[in-house]
Tab-separated table of C-alpha atoms in Angstrom:
chain	number	residue	atom	x	y	z
A	1	MET	CA	8.728	50.730	12.844
A	2	ASN	CA	6.693	53.728	14.045
A	3	ASP	CA	4.931	53.912	17.410
A	4	VAL	CA	1.548	52.889	15.998
A	5	GLU	CA	2.997	49.775	14.324
A	6	LEU	CA	4.934	49.000	17.483
A	7	GLN	CA	1.838	49.288	19.673
A	8	GLN	CA	-0.017	46.996	17.239
A	9	LEU	CA	2.782	44.462	17.577
A	10	ILE	CA	2.688	44.714	21.377
A	11	ASN	CA	-1.081	44.218	21.300
A	12	ARG	CA	-0.545	40.935	19.440
A	13	VAL	CA	1.508	39.536	22.351
A	14	PRO	CA	-0.809	38.135	25.059
A	15	TYR	CA	1.807	38.349	27.830
A	16	ALA	CA	2.340	42.059	26.987
A	17	ARG	CA	-1.413	42.641	27.361
A	18	THR	CA	-1.448	40.661	30.624
A	19	LEU	CA	1.252	42.919	32.103
A	20	GLY	CA	-0.148	46.072	30.466
A	21	ILE	CA	3.152	47.421	29.075
A	22	GLU	CA	2.976	50.680	27.074
A	23	ILE	CA	5.396	52.548	24.814
A	24	GLY	CA	7.127	55.507	26.482
A	25	GLU	CA	7.778	58.933	25.063
A	26	GLU	CA	11.458	58.411	24.306
A	27	ALA	CA	12.977	55.682	22.129
A	28	GLY	CA	13.762	52.570	24.165
A	29	CYS	CA	11.511	53.695	27.020
A	30	PHE	CA	8.426	51.864	28.226
A	31	LEU	CA	6.022	52.108	31.108
A	32	LEU	CA	3.989	49.770	33.235
A	33	PRO	CA	0.871	51.516	34.595
A	34	VAL	CA	-0.540	50.192	37.878
A	35	LYS	CA	-2.576	47.041	37.396
A	36	LYS	CA	-3.973	44.810	40.135
A	37	SER	CA	-2.771	41.658	38.369
A	38	ASN	CA	0.878	42.714	38.852
A	39	ILE	CA	0.638	42.902	42.663
A	40	GLY	CA	2.783	40.455	44.635
A	41	ASN	CA	2.267	41.802	48.143
A	42	PRO	CA	-1.232	43.179	48.786
A	43	THR	CA	-0.420	44.430	52.311
A	44	LEU	CA	2.258	46.964	51.339
A	45	PRO	CA	1.069	46.946	48.450
A	46	ALA	CA	4.023	46.087	46.192
A	47	LEU	CA	4.515	44.807	42.670
A	48	HIS	CA	5.599	41.181	42.188
A	49	GLY	CA	9.336	41.028	41.457
A	50	GLY	CA	8.527	38.639	38.624
A	51	ALA	CA	6.154	41.165	37.051
A	52	ILE	CA	8.906	43.809	37.176
A	53	ALA	CA	11.422	41.358	35.683
A	54	GLY	CA	8.892	40.350	33.007
A	55	PHE	CA	8.254	44.014	32.197
A	56	MET	CA	12.010	44.614	31.774
A	57	GLU	CA	12.516	41.476	29.683
A	58	LEU	CA	9.598	42.461	27.481
A	59	SER	CA	10.897	46.063	27.199
A	60	ALA	CA	14.255	44.699	25.993
A	61	MET	CA	12.554	42.324	23.559
A	62	ILE	CA	10.467	45.112	21.984
A	63	HIS	CA	13.535	47.325	21.815
A	64	VAL	CA	15.426	44.572	19.986
A	65	LEU	CA	12.509	44.067	17.579
A	66	GLN	CA	12.756	47.759	16.703
A	67	HIS	CA	16.447	47.525	15.887
A	68	SER	CA	17.179	44.017	14.638
A	69	HIS	CA	15.564	44.422	11.190
A	70	SER	CA	13.885	41.067	11.733
A	71	GLU	CA	10.166	40.465	12.085
A	72	LYS	CA	10.816	37.388	14.210
A	73	ILE	CA	10.437	37.576	17.973
A	74	PRO	CA	14.015	37.458	19.346
A	75	LYS	CA	14.956	34.562	21.614
A	76	VAL	CA	16.199	35.359	25.113
A	77	VAL	CA	19.336	33.376	25.857
A	78	ASP	CA	19.792	34.667	29.388
A	79	PHE	CA	18.520	37.394	31.652
A	80	ALA	CA	19.939	38.769	34.904
A	81	VAL	CA	18.221	41.174	37.263
A	82	ASP	CA	19.364	43.038	40.387
A	83	TYR	CA	16.647	44.257	42.742
A	84	VAL	CA	17.807	47.278	44.699
A	85	ARG	CA	14.584	48.965	45.851
A	86	ALA	CA	11.053	47.728	46.540
A	87	GLY	CA	8.641	48.076	43.626
A	88	LYS	CA	5.800	50.181	44.980
A	89	TYR	CA	2.316	50.015	43.492
A	90	VAL	CA	2.842	53.035	41.213
A	91	THR	CA	3.699	53.462	37.521
A	92	THR	CA	7.054	51.879	36.679
A	93	TYR	CA	9.306	53.083	33.842
A	94	SER	CA	12.033	51.307	31.904
A	95	ARG	CA	14.856	52.442	29.658
A	96	CYS	CA	16.680	50.025	27.360
A	97	LYS	CA	20.147	50.500	25.935
A	98	LEU	CA	21.648	48.399	23.156
A	99	VAL	CA	25.051	47.445	24.498
A	100	TYR	CA	25.911	45.283	21.509
A	101	LEU	CA	23.994	44.840	18.275
A	102	GLY	CA	25.484	41.967	16.329
A	103	ARG	CA	24.061	40.048	13.407
A	104	ARG	CA	23.000	37.220	15.741
A	105	MET	CA	23.798	38.178	19.320
A	106	ILE	CA	22.286	41.285	20.874
A	107	ASN	CA	22.992	42.528	24.402
A	108	VAL	CA	20.646	44.963	26.125
A	109	SER	CA	20.871	46.702	29.491
A	110	ILE	CA	17.641	47.769	31.129
A	111	SER	CA	16.935	49.961	34.126
A	112	ALA	CA	13.573	50.427	35.810
A	113	TRP	CA	12.514	53.227	38.140
A	114	GLN	CA	9.407	54.746	39.684
A	115	ASP	CA	9.833	58.229	41.200
A	116	ASP	CA	13.328	59.113	40.035
A	117	GLU	CA	15.358	57.682	37.178
A	118	ALA	CA	18.527	58.341	39.197
A	119	ALA	CA	17.224	55.933	41.868
A	120	PRO	CA	16.356	52.764	39.928
A	121	ILE	CA	14.389	49.940	41.582
A	122	THR	CA	15.965	47.260	39.365
A	123	MET	CA	18.749	46.900	36.816
A	124	ALA	CA	18.885	44.066	34.321
A	125	ARG	CA	20.717	42.790	31.283
A	126	ALA	CA	19.476	40.469	28.600
A	127	GLN	CA	21.242	38.513	25.896
A	128	PHE	CA	19.199	37.820	22.757
A	129	LEU	CA	19.714	35.563	19.765
A	130	VAL	CA	18.199	36.550	16.432
A	131	LYS	CA	17.937	33.925	13.720
A	132	ASP	CA	16.381	34.458	10.300
B	1	MET	CA	12.342	28.544	67.351
B	2	ALA	CA	11.983	25.879	64.682
B	3	LEU	CA	10.024	26.421	61.516
B	4	ASP	CA	6.668	24.601	61.393
B	5	PHE	CA	6.479	23.205	57.844
B	6	GLU	CA	2.741	22.565	58.025
B	7	GLU	CA	2.279	26.232	58.873
B	8	LEU	CA	4.725	27.343	56.155
B	9	ASN	CA	2.734	25.251	53.670
B	10	CYS	CA	-0.462	27.074	54.732
B	11	PHE	CA	1.374	30.387	54.487
B	12	ILE	CA	2.547	29.633	50.939
B	13	GLU	CA	-0.937	28.476	49.895
B	14	THR	CA	-2.336	31.726	51.296
B	15	ILE	CA	0.221	33.859	49.429
B	16	LEU	CA	-0.529	32.024	46.178
B	17	ALA	CA	-4.314	31.944	46.355
B	18	ALA	CA	-5.699	34.464	48.856
B	19	ASN	CA	-5.838	37.496	46.563
B	20	ASP	CA	-7.770	36.726	43.427
B	21	GLY	CA	-6.542	38.772	40.486
B	22	ASP	CA	-3.029	39.451	41.858
B	23	HIS	CA	0.138	38.365	40.038
B	24	PHE	CA	0.173	34.873	41.597
B	25	THR	CA	-3.358	33.979	40.476
B	26	THR	CA	-2.808	35.744	37.119
B	27	LEU	CA	0.103	33.375	36.483
B	28	GLY	CA	-1.906	30.480	37.962
B	29	ILE	CA	0.990	29.343	40.182
B	30	ARG	CA	0.176	26.321	42.360
B	31	PRO	CA	2.119	24.787	45.256
B	32	GLU	CA	3.555	21.287	44.734
B	33	TYR	CA	5.697	20.689	47.844
B	34	VAL	CA	7.683	22.491	50.494
B	35	GLU	CA	10.324	20.937	52.729
B	36	ARG	CA	13.588	21.987	54.369
B	37	HIS	CA	15.692	23.855	51.765
B	38	ARG	CA	13.401	22.819	48.898
B	39	ALA	CA	10.203	24.004	47.236
B	40	GLY	CA	8.249	23.008	44.134
B	41	LEU	CA	5.600	24.916	42.168
B	42	SER	CA	3.660	24.453	38.954
B	43	MET	CA	2.164	26.818	36.394
B	44	PRO	CA	-0.389	25.417	33.923
B	45	TYR	CA	-0.263	26.606	30.316
B	46	ASP	CA	-2.309	29.752	29.822
B	47	LYS	CA	-2.801	31.707	26.586
B	48	ALA	CA	-2.543	34.974	28.568
B	49	LEU	CA	1.165	34.210	29.157
B	50	VAL	CA	2.086	33.691	25.488
B	51	GLY	CA	5.074	35.739	24.345
B	52	ASP	CA	5.178	34.646	20.714
B	53	PRO	CA	1.701	34.589	19.115
B	54	ASP	CA	3.052	32.693	16.067
B	55	THR	CA	4.248	29.697	18.096
B	56	GLY	CA	2.130	29.913	21.273
B	57	VAL	CA	5.260	29.646	23.444
B	58	ILE	CA	4.870	31.386	26.817
B	59	HIS	CA	7.052	34.417	27.507
B	60	GLY	CA	10.295	34.111	29.451
B	61	GLY	CA	9.004	36.727	31.890
B	62	ALA	CA	6.339	34.318	33.170
B	63	ILE	CA	9.015	31.637	33.701
B	64	THR	CA	11.188	34.226	35.478
B	65	ALA	CA	8.288	35.090	37.808
B	66	LEU	CA	7.645	31.379	38.510
B	67	LEU	CA	11.334	30.705	39.265
B	68	ASP	CA	11.675	33.853	41.409
B	69	THR	CA	8.648	32.769	43.453
B	70	CYS	CA	9.875	29.167	43.756
B	71	CYS	CA	13.389	30.174	44.869
B	72	GLY	CA	11.842	32.661	47.318
B	73	PHE	CA	9.739	29.929	48.940
B	74	ALA	CA	12.759	27.596	49.116
B	75	ALA	CA	14.672	30.443	50.803
B	76	ALA	CA	11.819	30.861	53.319
B	77	THR	CA	12.304	27.210	54.375
B	78	ALA	CA	15.799	28.152	55.582
B	79	LEU	CA	14.434	30.630	58.143
B	80	ASP	CA	13.757	29.770	61.789
B	81	ASP	CA	10.186	31.089	61.664
B	82	LEU	CA	7.665	32.409	59.114
B	83	GLY	CA	9.121	35.332	57.177
B	84	LEU	CA	9.643	36.813	53.753
B	85	THR	CA	12.920	36.782	51.834
B	86	PRO	CA	13.235	39.651	49.325
B	87	THR	CA	15.033	38.805	46.075
B	88	ILE	CA	18.486	40.368	45.815
B	89	ASP	CA	19.217	39.142	42.300
B	90	LEU	CA	18.453	36.442	39.761
B	91	ARG	CA	20.184	35.112	36.664
B	92	ILE	CA	18.164	32.958	34.288
B	93	ASP	CA	19.437	30.828	31.417
B	94	TYR	CA	16.813	29.794	28.882
B	95	MET	CA	17.820	26.423	27.499
B	96	ARG	CA	14.818	25.583	25.318
B	97	PRO	CA	11.376	27.064	24.707
B	98	ALA	CA	8.507	25.817	26.859
B	99	THR	CA	6.154	23.530	24.929
B	100	PRO	CA	2.750	25.132	24.228
B	101	GLY	CA	-0.042	23.412	26.147
B	102	LEU	CA	2.148	21.875	28.849
B	103	THR	CA	2.367	22.748	32.559
B	104	VAL	CA	5.698	24.228	33.668
B	105	TYR	CA	7.123	22.817	36.911
B	106	ALA	CA	9.744	24.530	39.043
B	107	ASP	CA	12.047	22.854	41.577
B	108	ALA	CA	14.179	25.073	43.791
B	109	GLU	CA	16.824	24.302	46.390
B	110	VAL	CA	18.862	26.272	48.883
B	111	TYR	CA	22.568	25.489	48.626
B	112	ARG	CA	24.036	27.936	51.123
B	113	VAL	CA	22.687	29.940	54.041
B	114	THR	CA	24.690	32.747	55.585
B	115	GLU	CA	23.824	35.368	58.184
B	116	SER	CA	22.304	37.761	55.629
B	117	VAL	CA	22.070	35.910	52.312
B	118	ILE	CA	20.322	32.703	51.209
B	119	PHE	CA	21.738	31.221	47.971
B	120	THR	CA	19.288	29.258	45.819
B	121	ARG	CA	19.077	27.581	42.438
B	122	ALA	CA	16.163	26.163	40.470
B	123	ILE	CA	15.110	24.696	37.175
B	124	ALA	CA	11.894	24.905	35.179
B	125	HIS	CA	10.789	21.821	33.225
B	126	HIS	CA	7.779	19.885	31.913
B	127	GLY	CA	8.262	16.847	34.157
B	128	ASP	CA	11.631	15.624	32.872
B	129	THR	CA	14.306	17.383	34.930
B	130	GLU	CA	16.944	16.257	32.402
B	131	ARG	CA	15.270	18.476	29.814
B	132	ALA	CA	15.166	21.822	31.612
B	133	ILE	CA	13.462	24.795	29.975
B	134	ALA	CA	15.378	27.248	32.132
B	135	SER	CA	17.775	27.280	35.030
B	136	VAL	CA	18.240	30.031	37.566
B	137	VAL	CA	20.486	31.071	40.422
B	138	GLY	CA	19.026	33.597	42.827
B	139	ASN	CA	20.148	35.206	46.061
B	140	PHE	CA	17.686	36.216	48.740
B	141	PHE	CA	17.908	38.572	51.683
B	142	ARG	CA	17.732	36.971	55.113
B	143	MET	CA	16.235	39.744	57.217
B	144	GLU	CA	15.757	40.015	60.975
B	145	LEU	CA	12.830	37.739	61.877
B	146	ASP	CA	11.512	40.413	64.275
B	147	LEU	CA	10.583	42.462	61.201
B	148	PHE	CA	7.856	39.928	60.409
B	149	ALA	CA	6.389	39.637	63.937
B	150	GLY	CA	3.303	41.631	62.938
B	151	MET	CA	2.843	39.634	59.751
B	152	ARG	CA	3.093	36.349	61.698
B	153	ARG	CA	0.597	37.577	64.315
B	154	ASP	CA	-1.916	38.612	61.637
B	155	PHE	CA	-1.475	35.385	59.674
B	156	ARG	CA	-1.913	33.201	62.778
B	157	ALA	CA	-4.988	35.153	63.902
B	158	ALA	CA	-6.511	34.711	60.430
B	159	GLN	CA	-5.731	30.967	60.502
B	160	VAL	CA	-7.414	30.548	63.919
B	161	LEU	CA	-10.475	32.370	62.605
B	162	LYS	CA	-10.528	30.273	59.410
B	163	ASN	CA	-10.220	26.994	61.350
B	164	SER	CA	-13.004	27.923	63.779
B	165	GLU	CA	-15.237	28.870	60.835
B	166	LEU	CA	-14.463	25.538	59.180
B	167	LYS	CA	-15.353	23.710	62.398
B	168	ALA	CA	-18.584	25.688	62.800
B	169	GLY	CA	-19.463	25.012	59.144
B	170	GLY	CA	-18.642	21.308	59.551
B	171	SER	CA	-20.875	20.790	62.621
B	172	GLY	CA	-23.699	22.641	60.877
B	173	ASN	CA	-23.712	20.040	58.123
B	174	GLU	CA	-23.976	17.081	60.462
């Protein structure tokens, strides 16, 4: 799937449009530009932790779609996220890594950062099930 | 200092509804109840949250955000005064897809409070807690309450102002 096809697929997913996720420059990388509807704390201001988690889950899902050779949207079995730094109201980046690509079970690790990839704001892992 | 649950309820309602267009109103999260070590929220079905356009099922990320928020509010009921409890981590198990068109409810409880960490768990469901859509465990940071002194002062000042405006508006209608 090339980037144009992938962006078309993302545009078909309402939740992806709600968050405003975009494809990054490198494979498995995505970005979340600032958007008022992702704010959780207006005073700081800071992103909602749920919006960051949703962005990471969605990043992993798109990454799986690119690699699973299935047109079907993969099912998330479980998702775990560690928040280590506050999510400021700036562009957030994600990088997904396929830890295990099986015929049915797929495990992805995801990290998200803002200023410096070496200082992530959150780390997550997701387990997907793909059924034909 | 004991936590005033009526005030916490107001605080939660303010967080959820005061800033139109933020992530809370985008998800449409509503308060259901808040009591010691427990909180409940609901999130009506909304097409903007759909993750699979072929089935109309809402995306797991929206459920994650709902459960994170619900566990966070339950954690706030374990504090001695109004304060915020940042999420340390969450683990979500998705047991079955949410049904398109139905409201998702979340029920969270605190099961352990220590000096620095509040341990919570929650489920998301459509009204039947025996048929959970997702279950979560989440740990929250119990920070020094002094850190939120300014936030409490501002919130209370805004509440006083709001109540006096309500009173003034009420007498004007009589």
